[in-house]
Amino acid sequence: MATVRERPARGGRESSAAPPHGVAAEAGRRILLPLALMALVTLGLGLLITKVLEHSTLVAQDEAVSREIAQERTPFWNEVTHYASMLSDTPVIIVVTAIMAVLFRLVYRRWRESVFLVAAVCAQSAIFLLATVFAQRARPHVPHLDPAPPTSSYPSGHTSAAVAFYCGTALVLTLHTHRHAILKALWWLLGAGAALAVGLSRLYRGMHHLTDVSWGYVLGIFCVVVLAQALLLRPLTASRRAASRRAVRGAARA
């Protein structure tokens, strides 16, 4: 009888240390697959704009919007948009993402929030860089108020990075202050406001077309939603724990 009792115990311990292939498969289904599809859609849209619709009304309207905005520039808004655009400069995003990842780890005493934020920023960056390599859209034909980076105009990496970081941070803070309506409103006012300011500033300063900025918002939001669902709202480890519990119950019945 002693031997019989020991087997379930060993089985239970072994099942709780089950191999991580189930979690890896779930990560692929819930994270990698959606991001890969978004990368294909982003690249396809970029190639459509640059190769097929190059002389279309859509592209002409894009240029017209940029020219109209450039004609309405003022010294005041030039200064304001300069600082707003800096909110999503690459060095700034790298530094603030690292700082918030460390703070989340210290405050919440776990890695989930930190991994989510870093993953959201990195995911949009990878898709953005892929699109710029193959689409290579020229920047608007207006005076540029910033030095043009080596990447192409489509999509707006500043915009997608701003959404990933500022809205991602707002989401984490909202989940931890969900009982305080004022705080939730404040987080999203700051997060969404920063992302909106960055996108409009890039458009104003002649660094991107309207479609570039618009898709930057879509890309950033998509990455935040996908990674939030997988890492914050329904953690990938949940299926592994459930499988372990089922294995323990099965061993106990044996």
C-alpha positions as a Python dict, from the first residue, in 0.01 Angstrom:
ca = {
    (1, 'M'): (0, 0, 0),
    (2, 'A'): (288, 236, 76),
    (3, 'T'): (420, 183, -272),
    (4, 'V'): (79, 257, -423),
    (5, 'R'): (51, 582, -231),
    (6, 'E'): (394, 699, -340),
    (7, 'R'): (326, 671, -711),
    (8, 'P'): (57, 939, -728),
    (9, 'A'): (277, 1169, -521),
    (10, 'R'): (567, 1124, -759),
    (11, 'G'): (333, 1151, -1054),
    (12, 'G'): (190, 1473, -915),
    (13, 'R'): (530, 1629, -869),
    (14, 'E'): (645, 1525, -1213),
    (15, 'S'): (332, 1658, -1379),
    (16, 'S'): (373, 1995, -1209),
    (17, 'A'): (713, 2012, -1376),
    (18, 'A'): (569, 1920, -1717),
    (19, 'P'): (778, 2009, -2024),
    (20, 'P'): (708, 2360, -2156),
    (21, 'H'): (614, 2253, -2510),
    (22, 'G'): (247, 2323, -2433),
    (23, 'V'): (325, 2679, -2328),
    (24, 'A'): (547, 2725, -2635),
    (25, 'A'): (266, 2606, -2863),
    (26, 'E'): (22, 2842, -2695),
    (27, 'A'): (267, 3131, -2729),
    (28, 'G'): (299, 3060, -3098),
    (29, 'R'): (-76, 3052, -3143),
    (30, 'R'): (-159, 3356, -2935),
    (31, 'I'): (147, 3577, -2995),
    (32, 'L'): (371, 3475, -3284),
    (33, 'L'): (94, 3388, -3531),
    (34, 'P'): (-100, 3717, -3490),
    (35, 'L'): (220, 3921, -3505),
    (36, 'A'): (335, 3736, -3816),
    (37, 'L'): (1, 3806, -3982),
    (38, 'M'): (26, 4173, -3887),
    (39, 'A'): (377, 4184, -4034),
    (40, 'L'): (248, 4041, -4362),
    (41, 'V'): (-44, 4285, -4374),
    (42, 'T'): (182, 4580, -4293),
    (43, 'L'): (436, 4478, -4556),
    (44, 'G'): (164, 4408, -4812),
    (45, 'L'): (1, 4745, -4757),
    (46, 'G'): (338, 4918, -4788),
    (47, 'L'): (415, 4743, -5115),
    (48, 'L'): (66, 4826, -5240),
    (49, 'I'): (121, 5195, -5170),
    (50, 'T'): (472, 5211, -5315),
    (51, 'K'): (440, 4974, -5611),
    (52, 'V'): (77, 4968, -5719),
    (53, 'L'): (-83, 5292, -5598),
    (54, 'E'): (224, 5511, -5647),
    (55, 'H'): (39, 5743, -5887),
    (56, 'S'): (-309, 5699, -5740),
    (57, 'T'): (-545, 5952, -5588),
    (58, 'L'): (-471, 5813, -5242),
    (59, 'V'): (-101, 5894, -5266),
    (60, 'A'): (-176, 6231, -5424),
    (61, 'Q'): (-409, 6318, -5137),
    (62, 'D'): (-141, 6210, -4890),
    (63, 'E'): (102, 6458, -5045),
    (64, 'A'): (-164, 6729, -5057),
    (65, 'V'): (-232, 6692, -4684),
    (66, 'S'): (138, 6723, -4607),
    (67, 'R'): (175, 7033, -4825),
    (68, 'E'): (-129, 7198, -4667),
    (69, 'I'): (1, 7135, -4316),
    (70, 'A'): (348, 7262, -4409),
    (71, 'Q'): (199, 7588, -4535),
    (72, 'E'): (29, 7648, -4200),
    (73, 'R'): (337, 7607, -3981),
    (74, 'T'): (413, 7864, -3712),
    (75, 'P'): (717, 7910, -3485),
    (76, 'F'): (507, 7822, -3181),
    (77, 'W'): (386, 7489, -3317),
    (78, 'N'): (727, 7415, -3461),
    (79, 'E'): (861, 7429, -3106),
    (80, 'V'): (573, 7235, -2950),
    (81, 'T'): (588, 6954, -3204),
    (82, 'H'): (966, 6935, -3167),
    (83, 'Y'): (933, 6831, -2803),
    (84, 'A'): (626, 6617, -2866),
    (85, 'S'): (810, 6423, -3135),
    (86, 'M'): (1103, 6368, -2900),
    (87, 'L'): (873, 6170, -2669),
    (88, 'S'): (915, 5878, -2909),
    (89, 'D'): (1272, 5918, -3032),
    (90, 'T'): (1447, 5581, -3030),
    (91, 'P'): (1687, 5659, -2742),
    (92, 'V'): (1400, 5795, -2534),
    (93, 'I'): (1181, 5489, -2591),
    (94, 'I'): (1467, 5253, -2506),
    (95, 'V'): (1548, 5434, -2182),
    (96, 'V'): (1191, 5482, -2057),
    (97, 'T'): (1097, 5125, -2145),
    (98, 'A'): (1392, 4994, -1943),
    (99, 'I'): (1305, 5221, -1650),
    (100, 'M'): (938, 5119, -1643),
    (101, 'A'): (1026, 4750, -1679),
    (102, 'V'): (1247, 4773, -1371),
    (103, 'L'): (986, 4971, -1178),
    (104, 'F'): (710, 4724, -1262),
    (105, 'R'): (930, 4436, -1146),
    (106, 'L'): (1007, 4608, -816),
    (107, 'V'): (655, 4731, -744),
    (108, 'Y'): (454, 4426, -852),
    (109, 'R'): (720, 4167, -752),
    (110, 'R'): (681, 3967, -1072),
    (111, 'W'): (792, 3984, -1435),
    (112, 'R'): (455, 3973, -1613),
    (113, 'E'): (402, 4347, -1658),
    (114, 'S'): (766, 4412, -1746),
    (115, 'V'): (772, 4136, -2008),
    (116, 'F'): (448, 4266, -2159),
    (117, 'L'): (577, 4621, -2198),
    (118, 'V'): (914, 4519, -2343),
    (119, 'A'): (749, 4269, -2577),
    (120, 'A'): (497, 4526, -2705),
    (121, 'V'): (769, 4780, -2782),
    (122, 'C'): (994, 4521, -2946),
    (123, 'A'): (712, 4365, -3150),
    (124, 'Q'): (605, 4689, -3314),
    (125, 'S'): (968, 4780, -3375),
    (126, 'A'): (1039, 4450, -3553),
    (127, 'I'): (735, 4483, -3780),
    (128, 'F'): (813, 4849, -3848),
    (129, 'L'): (1173, 4772, -3946),
    (130, 'L'): (1063, 4487, -4172),
    (131, 'A'): (822, 4714, -4356),
    (132, 'T'): (1074, 4995, -4398),
    (133, 'V'): (1330, 4758, -4551),
    (134, 'F'): (1098, 4631, -4824),
    (135, 'A'): (842, 4910, -4877),
    (136, 'Q'): (1090, 5201, -4877),
    (137, 'R'): (839, 5480, -4919),
    (138, 'A'): (980, 5827, -4974),
    (139, 'R'): (901, 6091, -4715),
    (140, 'P'): (658, 6374, -4799),
    (141, 'H'): (788, 6625, -5052),
    (142, 'V'): (780, 6916, -4807),
    (143, 'P'): (1049, 7080, -4593),
    (144, 'H'): (1139, 6843, -4310),
    (145, 'L'): (1174, 6993, -3963),
    (146, 'D'): (1375, 6695, -3836),
    (147, 'P'): (1674, 6510, -3980),
    (148, 'A'): (1537, 6222, -4186),
    (149, 'P'): (1638, 5887, -4030),
    (150, 'P'): (1761, 5612, -4263),
    (151, 'T'): (1429, 5425, -4242),
    (152, 'S'): (1155, 5498, -4492),
    (153, 'S'): (835, 5692, -4435),
    (154, 'Y'): (600, 5393, -4403),
    (155, 'P'): (490, 5320, -4138),
    (156, 'S'): (555, 5580, -3870),
    (157, 'G'): (781, 5407, -3621),
    (158, 'H'): (760, 5702, -3383),
    (159, 'T'): (382, 5662, -3373),
    (160, 'S'): (373, 5285, -3325),
    (161, 'A'): (642, 5303, -3055),
    (162, 'A'): (452, 5577, -2874),
    (163, 'V'): (135, 5367, -2871),
    (164, 'A'): (322, 5055, -2755),
    (165, 'F'): (500, 5229, -2469),
    (166, 'Y'): (264, 5500, -2348),
    (167, 'C'): (-62, 5311, -2400),
    (168, 'G'): (100, 4988, -2280),
    (169, 'T'): (209, 5162, -1961),
    (170, 'A'): (-138, 5312, -1919),
    (171, 'L'): (-292, 4967, -1954),
    (172, 'V'): (-67, 4815, -1686),
    (173, 'L'): (-141, 5099, -1444),
    (174, 'T'): (-513, 5075, -1519),
    (175, 'L'): (-523, 4704, -1436),
    (176, 'H'): (-366, 4778, -1098),
    (177, 'T'): (-589, 5076, -1016),
    (178, 'H'): (-915, 4948, -1166),
    (179, 'R'): (-1114, 5057, -861),
    (180, 'H'): (-1013, 5421, -900),
    (181, 'A'): (-1195, 5585, -1190),
    (182, 'I'): (-999, 5910, -1163),
    (183, 'L'): (-665, 5732, -1181),
    (184, 'K'): (-777, 5521, -1476),
    (185, 'A'): (-885, 5833, -1661),
    (186, 'L'): (-554, 6000, -1577),
    (187, 'W'): (-344, 5708, -1705),
    (188, 'W'): (-526, 5701, -2036),
    (189, 'L'): (-530, 6077, -2069),
    (190, 'L'): (-153, 6077, -2039),
    (191, 'G'): (-89, 5759, -2238),
    (192, 'A'): (-325, 5816, -2527),
    (193, 'G'): (-249, 6188, -2524),
    (194, 'A'): (123, 6125, -2562),
    (195, 'A'): (68, 5879, -2848),
    (196, 'L'): (-169, 6120, -3024),
    (197, 'A'): (74, 6410, -2981),
    (198, 'V'): (361, 6209, -3129),
    (199, 'G'): (164, 6104, -3438),
    (200, 'L'): (32, 6454, -3508),
    (201, 'S'): (379, 6600, -3455),
    (202, 'R'): (538, 6363, -3705),
    (203, 'L'): (272, 6459, -3957),
    (204, 'Y'): (311, 6831, -3885),
    (205, 'R'): (689, 6820, -3916),
    (206, 'G'): (674, 6663, -4261),
    (207, 'M'): (833, 6334, -4157),
    (208, 'H'): (540, 6108, -4250),
    (209, 'H'): (229, 6098, -4464),
    (210, 'L'): (-115, 6069, -4311),
    (211, 'T'): (-136, 5701, -4408),
    (212, 'D'): (203, 5635, -4247),
    (213, 'V'): (90, 5781, -3916),
    (214, 'S'): (-250, 5612, -3936),
    (215, 'W'): (-97, 5269, -3984),
    (216, 'G'): (150, 5343, -3707),
    (217, 'Y'): (-147, 5375, -3472),
    (218, 'V'): (-298, 5051, -3602),
    (219, 'L'): (32, 4866, -3561),
    (220, 'G'): (92, 4993, -3208),
    (221, 'I'): (-260, 4918, -3090),
    (222, 'F'): (-251, 4570, -3242),
    (223, 'C'): (73, 4480, -3065),
    (224, 'V'): (-56, 4608, -2732),
    (225, 'V'): (-383, 4416, -2761),
    (226, 'V'): (-224, 4086, -2868),
    (227, 'L'): (43, 4089, -2600),
    (228, 'A'): (-193, 4213, -2330),
    (229, 'Q'): (-431, 3926, -2402),
    (230, 'A'): (-149, 3673, -2383),
    (231, 'L'): (61, 3809, -2098),
    (232, 'L'): (-167, 4021, -1878),
    (233, 'L'): (-531, 3923, -1916),
    (234, 'R'): (-490, 3550, -1988),
    (235, 'P'): (-132, 3453, -1898),
    (236, 'L'): (23, 3177, -2104),
    (237, 'T'): (108, 2982, -1787),
    (238, 'A'): (-262, 2929, -1715),
    (239, 'S'): (-290, 2636, -1957),
    (240, 'R'): (19, 2472, -1807),
    (241, 'R'): (-120, 2496, -1454),
    (242, 'A'): (-452, 2355, -1572),
    (243, 'A'): (-276, 2064, -1743),
    (244, 'S'): (-81, 1994, -1424),
    (245, 'R'): (-398, 1991, -1215),
    (246, 'R'): (-564, 1750, -1458),
    (247, 'A'): (-261, 1523, -1443),
    (248, 'V'): (-268, 1524, -1061),
    (249, 'R'): (-637, 1440, -1053),
    (250, 'G'): (-586, 1163, -1306),
    (251, 'A'): (-302, 1014, -1100),
    (252, 'A'): (-508, 1030, -783),
    (253, 'R'): (-793, 837, -947),
    (254, 'A'): (-553, 572, -1077),
}
